[in-house]
Amino acid sequence: MNQYETVFIMTPVLSEEQMKEAVKRYRTLLTEQGAEIVFEDDWGLKKLAYPIQKKATGFYYLLEFKAEGKAIDVLETAFRRDEKMLRFLTTKLDKHAVAYNEKKRAAKKEVVNPENK
């Protein structure tokens, strides 16, 4: 299994509940395809670099997972069919990117939970 990272942007007209429900649907879709979710991060509502479908902001979300290639096809087909989706990008991570992401998460966790010295 390869490791992938998907970042997607959903329309800002959604409520927080609707956005979380959509993310849950994609997470379930991946796990049904045999994928293992490694990490996920809600980046929240952010300003877009340029308007997409006359929208200036969007909900950003990151999913990092291990999966077979066919799971990517299923996921991206679901993204294309969803009218709430503005943009998405899936990237296959090499060993250096995986190590970088793990190091970044460990540093972030250390900042959040500093040990008493």
mmCIF file of C-alpha atoms in Angstrom:
data_model
loop_
_atom_site.group_PDB
_atom_site.id
_atom_site.type_symbol
_atom_site.label_atom_id
_atom_site.label_comp_id
_atom_site.label_asym_id
_atom_site.label_seq_id
_atom_site.Cartn_x
_atom_site.Cartn_y
_atom_site.Cartn_z
ATOM 1 C CA MET A 1 0.000 0.000 0.000
ATOM 2 C CA ASN A 2 1.155 3.499 -0.812
ATOM 3 C CA GLN A 3 0.711 6.555 1.367
ATOM 4 C CA TYR A 4 -1.304 9.487 0.000
ATOM 5 C CA GLU A 5 -2.281 12.960 1.093
ATOM 6 C CA THR A 6 -5.482 14.625 -0.084
ATOM 7 C CA VAL A 7 -6.356 18.260 0.492
ATOM 8 C CA PHE A 8 -9.833 19.364 -0.494
ATOM 9 C CA ILE A 9 -11.766 22.616 -0.351
ATOM 10 C CA MET A 10 -15.515 22.659 0.199
ATOM 11 C CA THR A 11 -17.931 25.499 -0.396
ATOM 12 C CA PRO A 12 -18.241 28.063 2.426
ATOM 13 C CA VAL A 13 -22.060 28.051 2.365
ATOM 14 C CA LEU A 14 -22.048 24.800 4.356
ATOM 15 C CA SER A 15 -22.638 24.817 8.072
ATOM 16 C CA GLU A 16 -19.987 23.309 10.336
ATOM 17 C CA GLU A 17 -22.224 20.248 10.794
ATOM 18 C CA GLN A 18 -22.641 19.719 7.040
ATOM 19 C CA MET A 19 -18.896 20.023 6.500
ATOM 20 C CA LYS A 20 -18.122 17.464 9.207
ATOM 21 C CA GLU A 21 -20.758 15.123 7.795
ATOM 22 C CA ALA A 22 -19.183 15.329 4.317
ATOM 23 C CA VAL A 23 -15.701 14.626 5.730
ATOM 24 C CA LYS A 24 -17.088 11.639 7.624
ATOM 25 C CA ARG A 25 -18.610 10.338 4.368
ATOM 26 C CA TYR A 26 -15.221 10.540 2.585
ATOM 27 C CA ARG A 27 -13.409 8.940 5.526
ATOM 28 C CA THR A 28 -15.937 6.072 5.484
ATOM 29 C CA LEU A 29 -15.566 5.733 1.707
ATOM 30 C CA LEU A 30 -11.804 5.325 2.109
ATOM 31 C CA THR A 31 -12.021 2.781 4.920
ATOM 32 C CA GLU A 32 -14.555 0.748 2.901
ATOM 33 C CA GLN A 33 -11.926 0.587 0.134
ATOM 34 C CA GLY A 34 -9.407 -0.842 2.615
ATOM 35 C CA ALA A 35 -7.562 2.398 3.337
ATOM 36 C CA GLU A 36 -6.017 3.213 6.693
ATOM 37 C CA ILE A 37 -6.353 6.836 7.842
ATOM 38 C CA VAL A 38 -2.962 7.981 9.167
ATOM 39 C CA PHE A 39 -3.723 11.626 9.955
ATOM 40 C CA GLU A 40 -6.392 14.223 9.353
ATOM 41 C CA ASP A 41 -6.474 17.932 9.965
ATOM 42 C CA ASP A 42 -9.269 20.478 9.687
ATOM 43 C CA TRP A 43 -7.688 23.705 8.465
ATOM 44 C CA GLY A 44 -10.996 25.535 8.772
ATOM 45 C CA LEU A 45 -12.448 28.361 6.726
ATOM 46 C CA LYS A 46 -9.733 30.162 4.755
ATOM 47 C CA LYS A 47 -9.570 32.832 2.078
ATOM 48 C CA LEU A 48 -8.935 31.478 -1.418
ATOM 49 C CA ALA A 49 -6.076 32.829 -3.547
ATOM 50 C CA TYR A 50 -8.604 33.507 -6.322
ATOM 51 C CA PRO A 51 -12.402 33.160 -6.571
ATOM 52 C CA ILE A 52 -13.743 29.701 -7.401
ATOM 53 C CA GLN A 53 -17.403 29.523 -8.482
ATOM 54 C CA LYS A 54 -17.765 33.144 -7.277
ATOM 55 C CA LYS A 55 -16.692 32.159 -3.759
ATOM 56 C CA ALA A 56 -13.809 33.905 -1.968
ATOM 57 C CA THR A 57 -13.448 31.444 0.957
ATOM 58 C CA GLY A 58 -13.669 27.704 1.498
ATOM 59 C CA PHE A 59 -13.391 24.961 4.114
ATOM 60 C CA TYR A 60 -9.973 23.283 3.816
ATOM 61 C CA TYR A 61 -9.399 19.718 5.013
ATOM 62 C CA LEU A 62 -6.395 17.373 4.860
ATOM 63 C CA LEU A 63 -6.513 13.569 4.896
ATOM 64 C CA GLU A 64 -3.359 11.436 4.985
ATOM 65 C CA PHE A 65 -3.917 7.725 4.419
ATOM 66 C CA LYS A 66 -2.463 4.425 3.205
ATOM 67 C CA ALA A 67 -4.384 2.798 0.376
ATOM 68 C CA GLU A 68 -4.258 0.899 -2.885
ATOM 69 C CA GLY A 69 -4.481 2.874 -6.130
ATOM 70 C CA LYS A 70 -8.096 1.873 -6.822
ATOM 71 C CA ALA A 71 -9.217 3.660 -3.644
ATOM 72 C CA ILE A 72 -7.932 6.941 -5.112
ATOM 73 C CA ASP A 73 -10.105 6.468 -8.208
ATOM 74 C CA VAL A 74 -13.182 5.869 -6.053
ATOM 75 C CA LEU A 75 -12.419 8.867 -3.813
ATOM 76 C CA GLU A 76 -11.791 11.286 -6.678
ATOM 77 C CA THR A 77 -14.925 10.129 -8.498
ATOM 78 C CA ALA A 78 -16.916 10.917 -5.341
ATOM 79 C CA PHE A 79 -15.233 14.344 -5.148
ATOM 80 C CA ARG A 80 -16.152 15.131 -8.774
ATOM 81 C CA ARG A 81 -19.793 14.155 -8.181
ATOM 82 C CA ASP A 82 -20.134 16.283 -5.049
ATOM 83 C CA GLU A 83 -21.447 19.770 -5.787
ATOM 84 C CA LYS A 84 -20.101 21.005 -2.426
ATOM 85 C CA MET A 85 -16.517 20.337 -3.519
ATOM 86 C CA LEU A 86 -14.617 23.325 -4.952
ATOM 87 C CA ARG A 87 -11.156 21.772 -5.439
ATOM 88 C CA PHE A 88 -9.162 18.704 -4.415
ATOM 89 C CA LEU A 89 -5.628 17.424 -4.860
ATOM 90 C CA THR A 90 -4.320 13.945 -4.065
ATOM 91 C CA THR A 91 -0.573 13.381 -3.861
ATOM 92 C CA LYS A 92 1.338 10.128 -3.508
ATOM 93 C CA LEU A 93 3.943 10.553 -0.777
ATOM 94 C CA ASP A 94 7.452 9.143 -1.138
ATOM 95 C CA LYS A 95 9.485 7.980 1.865
ATOM 96 C CA HIS A 96 10.969 11.448 2.380
ATOM 97 C CA ALA A 97 7.547 13.126 2.443
ATOM 98 C CA VAL A 98 6.238 10.518 4.883
ATOM 99 C CA ALA A 99 9.231 11.086 7.180
ATOM 100 C CA TYR A 100 8.779 14.863 6.929
ATOM 101 C CA ASN A 101 5.072 14.638 7.833
ATOM 102 C CA GLU A 102 5.808 12.379 10.820
ATOM 103 C CA LYS A 103 8.521 14.750 12.034
ATOM 104 C CA LYS A 104 6.196 17.738 11.617
ATOM 105 C CA ARG A 105 3.404 16.012 13.581
ATOM 106 C CA ALA A 106 5.817 15.022 16.370
ATOM 107 C CA ALA A 107 7.081 18.613 16.655
ATOM 108 C CA LYS A 108 3.523 19.946 16.719
ATOM 109 C CA LYS A 109 2.538 17.443 19.417
ATOM 110 C CA GLU A 110 5.606 18.420 21.468
ATOM 111 C CA VAL A 111 4.634 22.113 21.307
ATOM 112 C CA VAL A 112 1.074 21.313 22.373
ATOM 113 C CA ASN A 113 2.180 19.005 25.224
ATOM 114 C CA PRO A 114 5.551 20.307 26.465
ATOM 115 C CA GLU A 115 7.201 18.087 29.063
ATOM 116 C CA ASN A 116 7.985 19.547 32.476
ATOM 117 C CA LYS A 117 11.738 19.904 32.863
#
